[in-house]
Each structure stands twice: as structure tokens, then as C-alpha cells.
Amino acid sequence: MAKSRALFHTVFPLMQIKHIYKHILLTAILLATAPILWAQDGSAAYSFLNVTSSSKIYGLGGVNISLVDDDITVADQNPALLGSEMSNQVALNYMHYMGGSNFAGLRYGHQAGERGAWSAAIRYFGYGSIKEALPDGSIIGSFSPKDVSFGGSYSHDITDRLRGGIALNMLYSSYADYSAFAISTDLGINYYDSDRDLSLSAVVANLGGQVKRFNEAYNRLPIDVRLGWSQSFGSFPIRFSITAWNLTKWHLPYVETGDGSDTAKPEVKDKFMSNLFRHLVFGADLISSDNFYIALGYNYKTRTDMSTYSRSFVSGFSLGAGLNVKSFRVGVALSQPHSGAFTMMVNLTCNLNELIN
């Protein structure tokens, strides 16, 4: 799958100079913005932007910006992973999330010229039914909060190994009698060496802000800087990935609640190693065949965010698998962040070119 990107480039001539200048400028903006964002503090608002729509990425820990594949769903968190090799693909996704939440989405991609590609997507995040109460505690009914994201992305091959991309999303939120509208932008870049199956990526995610507020308070988007590495080694049929995220701040403390006894006292964890691993997501996927894959991920931040005495033993781990059948691909991913919470994601991707032919 990943090699199709390299094969695609061999049939095209060298890029025009104006395209080189344009995307060198894009790269410069990306790198120049990162140090500024390092001092920014993330926001809890619009956290749904960090939920992937790819079952393969979810199986690899939920965050991965460097996985090179010819499946359009992997371009979810890095627009630079979108490519012409994904032309005329359409992908549906559904996710049963914690607390009765259900998410769904649709994405379509197409080639744009000899070295570019674009995609359009819409995603829906429903959080079930919630009781509505007055300040005195009296219940007056219920409401169904939701978020909707719709937008598009564009990528361009700067060289045969370097690709840049940008994504723009419109965000609508409706919570009871309140609604808000925001605009989000992602900037990404990817370097891929097909000879070594080495992929390196950098992303500045969730740039933007609210255009219409819920009320007088302004909610910031969860701006983030991310770095990613994916690589396989020789004939060994497993590709490894490490993604560093939440790089806009170092300290990510969490509260360890103890064993659940009456004498247990909550303890704030903010040590060096704890902070380090809460910034990292680990993944490995089996790449021995183009017809199927198996993915395993570990997200230490997910595990520690669920740091109660009743959390699941497998909290932080995720498992994914996929199968290619003719022009269709089916992917499933599972995780159990907490003993009382089970999540599942399903993808169905279709290559319209192969279906028509």
C-alpha cells in the first residue's frame, strides 16, 4: 500500500519552480509557528477535534500523523498524508464512544493536477440525551448536545519525498439553548523514504477560533503541535510508530485516586517520566499483506486520564484490524479505556475507480 505513493511519483516530471517556492513558504510558516505555540495552553473546548475518524489510527492508539498508506482515512489527522493515490475514494466511519456517544462521518478524495489532491469531509458527534436542570436542581427536560464539522483539505507534493498539506474545517456546536461556530485549520508536512519505509511528519493542529460564542465566554480551540515517526525494518513485517502530541505544554499532571478505600487520598502525578509518556502514543501494525492488517496501540495519557481504582487492565491499549475485498476495505478498532466504558470504530472505504472498472 505505502509503496503506491512512490510508484505514483515516477511517472511525473520535475515540479515547476513556482510550486517549490510556494511550498517552501508553507513549510517555513509551519516551523516558524511551532515555537510560538509551545507557550500556548490547550483548551478543553472542542476536544472532539482530537478524535480520529480512522479505525486504523484508532487501533494504533488514536493519534498518528505519520502513517503512509493509500487509504484516505489515514489522512484524518495530517493533511500531508492525503495524496493522488487516494483519488476517487469515499470512506464512511462510525464510532460508538463512551457515555452513549455516537460519532459518524463521510470523506471523499480526488486528484488535483499532477501532484496534488483534495478531499471533503463531514463529521457528526452526538453525545446522547442529557437531563436539563435549573440552578436549583429541578429537572425541566432533556437535550441532545452535538458537534458538527465540515470542511476540506488540500495536499501537494513538494518533491518525490516531501508533501505538504492544509485542512480547513467549519465547526458548529449546539448544546441545549446555546450554539457556537468556529473555524479550525491544520498545517502538516510529511517526509517519506520508500526505500527505507521511513515516514516523518509534523503538524500544527486546530489553529483558529470561535466566530460565534456560546455566551459571553470565549472558548479556545485545542491548538497543538505534533511530531510523528513510522518505519518498518527490512523484511520484518511490522511497522512501528511513535507520535508526540500535546507539545504546546510540558506539564500534563493527572490525579491518581488510589485503591478506592475510604482512607485513600488522591495524589497529583507530575513527575518527569509521567509527563514524558503522556506526550507519546505508540503503535505497531502488521504489513505482511496488502489484503489485511492488524494494529496495536498504547496511549499512556488515555490510561492515566482514567486513573481510578476500577479502570480496566487494558486501559490505554487499542486493537484494530482491516480487510481488503476487491474495491472495498473494512476496518474495525476496539478499546476499553475504563471498566465501564467500551468503544468501537468501524470504517468502510470504497475505491470508485475500481468499482466502476
GROMACS .gro file of C-alpha atoms in nm:
model
  357
    1MET     CA    1   0.000   0.000   0.000
    2ALA     CA    2   0.257   0.255   0.113
    3LYS     CA    3   0.474   0.190  -0.192
    4SER     CA    4   0.197   0.312  -0.425
    5ARG     CA    5   0.285   0.669  -0.329
    6ALA     CA    6   0.645   0.622  -0.450
    7LEU     CA    7   0.531   0.446  -0.770
    8PHE     CA    8   0.289   0.727  -0.842
    9HIS     CA    9   0.565   0.989  -0.847
   10THR     CA   10   0.784   0.813  -1.103
   11VAL     CA   11   0.551   0.893  -1.392
   12PHE     CA   12   0.563   1.270  -1.348
   13PRO     CA   13   0.827   1.532  -1.444
   14LEU     CA   14   1.006   1.761  -1.204
   15MET     CA   15   0.792   2.024  -1.034
   16GLN     CA   16   0.785   2.383  -1.157
   17ILE     CA   17   0.994   2.632  -0.961
   18LYS     CA   18   0.694   2.836  -0.851
   19HIS     CA   19   0.548   2.531  -0.679
   20ILE     CA   20   0.875   2.477  -0.491
   21TYR     CA   21   0.874   2.835  -0.364
   22LYS     CA   22   0.509   2.814  -0.264
   23HIS     CA   23   0.552   2.504  -0.052
   24ILE     CA   24   0.885   2.604   0.095
   25LEU     CA   25   0.690   2.905   0.225
   26LEU     CA   26   0.425   2.670   0.368
   27THR     CA   27   0.694   2.468   0.544
   28ALA     CA   28   0.858   2.784   0.679
   29ILE     CA   29   0.527   2.903   0.822
   30LEU     CA   30   0.474   2.564   0.988
   31LEU     CA   31   0.818   2.560   1.150
   32ALA     CA   32   0.808   2.926   1.248
   33THR     CA   33   0.470   2.883   1.418
   34ALA     CA   34   0.576   2.589   1.636
   35PRO     CA   35   0.793   2.781   1.888
   36ILE     CA   36   0.516   3.036   1.938
   37LEU     CA   37   0.258   2.767   2.005
   38TRP     CA   38   0.487   2.593   2.252
   39ALA     CA   39   0.398   2.855   2.511
   40GLN     CA   40   0.023   2.825   2.449
   41ASP     CA   41  -0.202   2.633   2.683
   42GLY     CA   42  -0.452   2.393   2.533
   43SER     CA   43  -0.826   2.422   2.584
   44ALA     CA   44  -1.078   2.159   2.686
   45ALA     CA   45  -1.330   2.306   2.443
   46TYR     CA   46  -1.366   2.142   2.102
   47SER     CA   47  -1.183   1.832   2.223
   48PHE     CA   48  -1.377   1.630   1.963
   49LEU     CA   49  -1.123   1.762   1.711
   50ASN     CA   50  -0.874   1.514   1.856
   51VAL     CA   51  -1.099   1.211   1.791
   52THR     CA   52  -0.986   1.032   1.477
   53SER     CA   53  -1.226   0.908   1.209
   54SER     CA   54  -0.988   0.629   1.104
   55SER     CA   55  -1.028   0.285   1.260
   56LYS     CA   56  -0.667   0.206   1.166
   57ILE     CA   57  -0.535   0.511   1.350
   58TYR     CA   58  -0.767   0.440   1.643
   59GLY     CA   59  -0.624   0.091   1.660
   60LEU     CA   60  -0.274   0.244   1.672
   61GLY     CA   61  -0.354   0.447   1.984
   62GLY     CA   62  -0.588   0.713   1.848
   63VAL     CA   63  -0.321   0.960   1.735
   64ASN     CA   64  -0.088   0.904   1.439
   65ILE     CA   65   0.029   1.169   1.190
   66SER     CA   66   0.295   0.967   1.003
   67LEU     CA   67   0.123   0.650   0.879
   68VAL     CA   68   0.170   0.641   0.498
   69ASP     CA   69  -0.096   0.433   0.325
   70ASP     CA   70  -0.317   0.459   0.017
   71ASP     CA   71  -0.631   0.460   0.235
   72ILE     CA   72  -0.790   0.806   0.259
   73THR     CA   73  -0.886   0.756   0.623
   74VAL     CA   74  -0.522   0.784   0.739
   75ALA     CA   75  -0.517   1.148   0.621
   76ASP     CA   76  -0.754   1.227   0.906
   77GLN     CA   77  -0.502   1.394   1.138
   78ASN     CA   78  -0.241   1.513   0.890
   79PRO     CA   79  -0.348   1.667   0.557
   80ALA     CA   80   0.000   1.597   0.421
   81LEU     CA   81  -0.085   1.224   0.417
   82LEU     CA   82  -0.354   1.291   0.156
   83GLY     CA   83  -0.236   1.208  -0.195
   84SER     CA   84  -0.329   1.147  -0.556
   85GLU     CA   85  -0.304   0.773  -0.492
   86MET     CA   86  -0.629   0.813  -0.294
   87SER     CA   87  -0.819   0.967  -0.586
   88ASN     CA   88  -1.189   0.882  -0.604
   89GLN     CA   89  -1.200   0.711  -0.267
   90VAL     CA   90  -1.500   0.752  -0.040
   91ALA     CA   91  -1.496   0.648   0.327
   92LEU     CA   92  -1.771   0.607   0.584
   93ASN     CA   93  -1.697   0.586   0.955
   94TYR     CA   94  -1.899   0.514   1.266
   95MET     CA   95  -1.786   0.515   1.626
   96HIS     CA   96  -1.965   0.411   1.944
   97TYR     CA   97  -1.791   0.617   2.209
   98MET     CA   98  -1.813   0.637   2.588
   99GLY     CA   99  -2.123   0.757   2.770
  100GLY     CA  100  -2.369   0.668   2.496
  101SER     CA  101  -2.198   0.894   2.243
  102ASN     CA  102  -2.213   0.808   1.874
  103PHE     CA  103  -2.000   0.964   1.600
  104ALA     CA  104  -2.024   0.928   1.222
  105GLY     CA  105  -1.862   1.080   0.916
  106LEU     CA  106  -1.809   1.076   0.541
  107ARG     CA  107  -1.493   1.166   0.346
  108TYR     CA  108  -1.417   1.186  -0.026
  109GLY     CA  109  -1.086   1.248  -0.201
  110HIS     CA  110  -0.977   1.329  -0.553
  111GLN     CA  111  -0.664   1.406  -0.750
  112ALA     CA  112  -0.587   1.773  -0.819
  113GLY     CA  113  -0.344   1.810  -1.108
  114GLU     CA  114  -0.031   1.600  -1.141
  115ARG     CA  115   0.098   1.635  -0.785
  116GLY     CA  116  -0.196   1.746  -0.573
  117ALA     CA  117  -0.509   1.611  -0.410
  118TRP     CA  118  -0.813   1.747  -0.229
  119SER     CA  119  -1.073   1.596   0.000
  120ALA     CA  120  -1.405   1.698   0.154
  121ALA     CA  121  -1.547   1.563   0.477
  122ILE     CA  122  -1.835   1.597   0.719
  123ARG     CA  123  -1.845   1.454   1.072
  124TYR     CA  124  -2.120   1.436   1.332
  125PHE     CA  125  -2.063   1.398   1.708
  126GLY     CA  126  -2.372   1.312   1.912
  127TYR     CA  127  -2.347   1.279   2.290
  128GLY     CA  128  -2.680   1.117   2.369
  129SER     CA  129  -2.957   1.259   2.583
  130ILE     CA  130  -2.873   1.468   2.890
  131LYS     CA  131  -3.112   1.590   3.157
  132GLU     CA  132  -3.163   1.967   3.165
  133ALA     CA  133  -3.185   2.124   3.510
  134LEU     CA  134  -3.229   2.469   3.661
  135PRO     CA  135  -2.971   2.614   3.906
  136ASP     CA  136  -3.184   2.487   4.197
  137GLY     CA  137  -3.157   2.130   4.067
  138SER     CA  138  -3.511   2.088   3.935
  139ILE     CA  139  -3.529   1.888   3.609
  140ILE     CA  140  -3.709   2.068   3.327
  141GLY     CA  141  -3.646   1.824   3.045
  142SER     CA  142  -3.357   1.690   2.840
  143PHE     CA  143  -3.140   1.793   2.546
  144SER     CA  144  -2.906   1.626   2.297
  145PRO     CA  145  -2.575   1.812   2.261
  146LYS     CA  146  -2.393   1.775   1.931
  147ASP     CA  147  -2.100   1.900   1.728
  148VAL     CA  148  -2.073   1.904   1.350
  149SER     CA  149  -1.754   1.952   1.148
  150PHE     CA  150  -1.748   2.007   0.774
  151GLY     CA  151  -1.461   2.119   0.553
  152GLY     CA  152  -1.186   2.015   0.318
  153SER     CA  153  -0.814   1.968   0.277
  154TYR     CA  154  -0.551   2.005   0.007
  155SER     CA  155  -0.207   1.849  -0.030
  156HIS     CA  156   0.077   1.898  -0.277
  157ASP     CA  157   0.395   1.702  -0.344
  158ILE     CA  158   0.688   1.938  -0.293
  159THR     CA  159   0.936   1.671  -0.404
  160ASP     CA  160   0.910   1.297  -0.456
  161ARG     CA  161   0.966   1.252  -0.082
  162LEU     CA  162   0.819   1.567   0.072
  163ARG     CA  163   0.450   1.655   0.083
  164GLY     CA  164   0.269   1.947   0.247
  165GLY     CA  165  -0.099   1.987   0.327
  166ILE     CA  166  -0.359   2.217   0.476
  167ALA     CA  167  -0.707   2.145   0.613
  168LEU     CA  168  -0.988   2.391   0.686
  169ASN     CA  169  -1.293   2.294   0.893
  170MET     CA  170  -1.609   2.476   0.993
  171LEU     CA  171  -1.732   2.375   1.339
  172TYR     CA  172  -2.090   2.405   1.459
  173SER     CA  173  -2.186   2.320   1.817
  174SER     CA  174  -2.532   2.305   1.973
  175TYR     CA  175  -2.580   2.248   2.346
  176ALA     CA  176  -2.939   2.299   2.469
  177ASP     CA  177  -3.026   2.666   2.404
  178TYR     CA  178  -2.668   2.761   2.320
  179SER     CA  179  -2.483   2.734   1.991
  180ALA     CA  180  -2.142   2.835   1.860
  181PHE     CA  181  -1.949   2.846   1.534
  182ALA     CA  182  -1.572   2.818   1.490
  183ILE     CA  183  -1.310   2.775   1.219
  184SER     CA  184  -1.018   2.533   1.252
  185THR     CA  185  -0.706   2.490   1.037
  186ASP     CA  186  -0.442   2.217   1.032
  187LEU     CA  187  -0.100   2.254   0.869
  188GLY     CA  188   0.101   1.940   0.801
  189ILE     CA  189   0.415   1.817   0.632
  190ASN     CA  190   0.538   1.463   0.566
  191TYR     CA  191   0.870   1.316   0.453
  192TYR     CA  192   0.857   0.962   0.316
  193ASP     CA  193   1.152   0.750   0.202
  194SER     CA  194   1.008   0.443   0.029
  195ASP     CA  195   1.346   0.269   0.015
  196ARG     CA  196   1.359   0.254   0.395
  197ASP     CA  197   0.983   0.276   0.453
  198LEU     CA  198   1.060   0.575   0.674
  199SER     CA  199   0.795   0.840   0.739
  200LEU     CA  200   0.845   1.161   0.940
  201SER     CA  201   0.571   1.418   0.996
  202ALA     CA  202   0.499   1.745   1.172
  203VAL     CA  203   0.156   1.901   1.225
  204VAL     CA  204   0.024   2.220   1.377
  205ALA     CA  205  -0.335   2.124   1.460
  206ASN     CA  206  -0.650   2.317   1.543
  207LEU     CA  207  -0.539   2.669   1.461
  208GLY     CA  208  -0.831   2.912   1.455
  209GLY     CA  209  -1.100   3.029   1.689
  210GLN     CA  210  -1.465   3.099   1.756
  211VAL     CA  211  -1.665   3.320   1.523
  212LYS     CA  212  -1.985   3.290   1.730
  213ARG     CA  213  -1.960   3.220   2.103
  214PHE     CA  214  -2.192   3.012   2.322
  215ASN     CA  215  -2.234   3.314   2.550
  216GLU     CA  216  -2.001   3.588   2.668
  217ALA     CA  217  -1.717   3.345   2.739
  218TYR     CA  218  -1.464   3.274   2.461
  219ASN     CA  219  -1.363   2.910   2.417
  220ARG     CA  220  -1.026   2.845   2.256
  221LEU     CA  221  -0.956   2.558   2.022
  222PRO     CA  222  -0.714   2.287   2.149
  223ILE     CA  223  -0.415   2.413   1.948
  224ASP     CA  224  -0.143   2.152   1.934
  225VAL     CA  225   0.198   2.077   1.782
  226ARG     CA  226   0.264   1.713   1.690
  227LEU     CA  227   0.560   1.513   1.561
  228GLY     CA  228   0.544   1.160   1.420
  229TRP     CA  229   0.768   0.873   1.313
  230SER     CA  230   0.670   0.548   1.137
  231GLN     CA  231   0.906   0.286   0.994
  232SER     CA  232   0.948  -0.083   0.918
  233PHE     CA  233   1.286  -0.257   0.914
  234GLY     CA  234   1.394  -0.477   0.627
  235SER     CA  235   1.178  -0.783   0.575
  236PHE     CA  236   1.036  -0.770   0.928
  237PRO     CA  237   0.658  -0.746   0.861
  238ILE     CA  238   0.575  -0.495   1.134
  239ARG     CA  239   0.578  -0.116   1.109
  240PHE     CA  240   0.635   0.085   1.426
  241SER     CA  241   0.503   0.432   1.504
  242ILE     CA  242   0.562   0.690   1.775
  243THR     CA  243   0.360   1.011   1.786
  244ALA     CA  244   0.439   1.302   2.017
  245TRP     CA  245   0.143   1.531   2.083
  246ASN     CA  246   0.022   1.794   2.330
  247LEU     CA  247   0.357   1.963   2.269
  248THR     CA  248   0.217   2.308   2.341
  249LYS     CA  249   0.292   2.244   2.709
  250TRP     CA  250   0.517   2.007   2.903
  251HIS     CA  251   0.325   1.959   3.227
  252LEU     CA  252   0.028   1.723   3.192
  253PRO     CA  253  -0.047   1.631   3.554
  254TYR     CA  254  -0.316   1.382   3.647
  255VAL     CA  255  -0.474   1.264   3.973
  256GLU     CA  256  -0.421   0.908   4.095
  257THR     CA  257  -0.727   0.819   4.303
  258GLY     CA  258  -0.582   0.517   4.483
  259ASP     CA  259  -0.744   0.181   4.561
  260GLY     CA  260  -1.096   0.311   4.624
  261SER     CA  261  -1.082   0.269   5.001
  262ASP     CA  262  -1.211   0.533   5.242
  263THR     CA  263  -0.857   0.609   5.357
  264ALA     CA  264  -0.715   0.655   5.007
  265LYS     CA  265  -0.617   1.012   4.925
  266PRO     CA  266  -0.595   1.148   4.569
  267GLU     CA  267  -0.237   1.215   4.462
  268VAL     CA  268  -0.130   1.452   4.185
  269LYS     CA  269   0.123   1.294   3.948
  270ASP     CA  270   0.351   1.542   3.774
  271LYS     CA  271   0.692   1.375   3.751
  272PHE     CA  272   0.927   1.388   3.452
  273MET     CA  273   0.866   1.034   3.322
  274SER     CA  274   0.492   1.065   3.370
  275ASN     CA  275   0.482   1.385   3.167
  276LEU     CA  276   0.709   1.237   2.901
  277PHE     CA  277   0.495   0.929   2.836
  278ARG     CA  278   0.170   1.126   2.847
  279HIS     CA  279   0.304   1.307   2.539
  280LEU     CA  280   0.371   0.983   2.347
  281VAL     CA  281   0.148   0.737   2.162
  282PHE     CA  282   0.294   0.403   2.049
  283GLY     CA  283   0.169   0.184   1.767
  284ALA     CA  284   0.260  -0.121   1.559
  285ASP     CA  285   0.083  -0.267   1.257
  286LEU     CA  286   0.129  -0.586   1.059
  287ILE     CA  287   0.212  -0.508   0.693
  288SER     CA  288   0.286  -0.855   0.557
  289SER     CA  289  -0.007  -0.836   0.313
  290ASP     CA  290  -0.195  -0.573   0.114
  291ASN     CA  291  -0.520  -0.760   0.182
  292PHE     CA  292  -0.537  -0.725   0.559
  293TYR     CA  293  -0.374  -0.557   0.858
  294ILE     CA  294  -0.366  -0.588   1.236
  295ALA     CA  295  -0.283  -0.284   1.451
  296LEU     CA  296  -0.200  -0.245   1.819
  297GLY     CA  297  -0.160   0.084   2.005
  298TYR     CA  298  -0.085   0.216   2.351
  299ASN     CA  299  -0.181   0.563   2.473
  300TYR     CA  300  -0.048   0.629   2.822
  301LYS     CA  301  -0.244   0.953   2.851
  302THR     CA  302  -0.570   0.766   2.798
  303ARG     CA  303  -0.474   0.520   3.069
  304THR     CA  304  -0.381   0.787   3.323
  305ASP     CA  305  -0.684   1.001   3.240
  306MET     CA  306  -0.886   0.701   3.356
  307SER     CA  307  -0.673   0.658   3.669
  308THR     CA  308  -0.939   0.530   3.907
  309TYR     CA  309  -0.915   0.209   4.106
  310SER     CA  310  -1.179   0.049   3.880
  311ARG     CA  311  -1.012   0.120   3.549
  312SER     CA  312  -0.963  -0.168   3.310
  313PHE     CA  313  -0.637  -0.363   3.295
  314VAL     CA  314  -0.627  -0.295   2.920
  315SER     CA  315  -0.697   0.077   2.959
  316GLY     CA  316  -0.475   0.270   2.718
  317PHE     CA  317  -0.446  -0.019   2.474
  318SER     CA  318  -0.635  -0.038   2.144
  319LEU     CA  319  -0.664  -0.305   1.879
  320GLY     CA  320  -0.756  -0.272   1.513
  321ALA     CA  321  -0.791  -0.498   1.210
  322GLY     CA  322  -0.885  -0.450   0.847
  323LEU     CA  323  -0.962  -0.649   0.535
  324ASN     CA  324  -0.948  -0.556   0.166
  325VAL     CA  325  -1.203  -0.725  -0.059
  326LYS     CA  326  -1.185  -0.617  -0.423
  327SER     CA  327  -1.268  -0.243  -0.427
  328PHE     CA  328  -1.380  -0.232  -0.062
  329ARG     CA  329  -1.192  -0.202   0.267
  330VAL     CA  330  -1.339  -0.273   0.606
  331GLY     CA  331  -1.168  -0.170   0.930
  332VAL     CA  332  -1.262  -0.223   1.294
  333ALA     CA  333  -1.096  -0.092   1.611
  334LEU     CA  334  -1.173  -0.162   1.977
  335SER     CA  335  -1.063  -0.025   2.312
  336GLN     CA  336  -1.175  -0.026   2.674
  337PRO     CA  337  -1.049   0.295   2.839
  338HIS     CA  338  -1.239   0.213   3.159
  339SER     CA  339  -1.403  -0.098   3.302
  340GLY     CA  340  -1.742   0.066   3.245
  341ALA     CA  341  -1.665   0.209   2.901
  342PHE     CA  342  -1.620   0.022   2.575
  343THR     CA  343  -1.551   0.195   2.243
  344MET     CA  344  -1.570   0.063   1.889
  345MET     CA  345  -1.500   0.221   1.549
  346VAL     CA  346  -1.589   0.088   1.204
  347ASN     CA  347  -1.467   0.213   0.864
  348LEU     CA  348  -1.592   0.125   0.517
  349THR     CA  349  -1.383   0.260   0.229
  350CYS     CA  350  -1.459   0.220  -0.138
  351ASN     CA  351  -1.240   0.296  -0.441
  352LEU     CA  352  -1.488   0.421  -0.701
  353ASN     CA  353  -1.235   0.379  -0.983
  354GLU     CA  354  -1.202   0.006  -0.915
  355LEU     CA  355  -1.577  -0.030  -0.855
  356ILE     CA  356  -1.664   0.124  -1.195
  357ASN     CA  357  -1.398  -0.070  -1.381
   0.00000   0.00000   0.00000
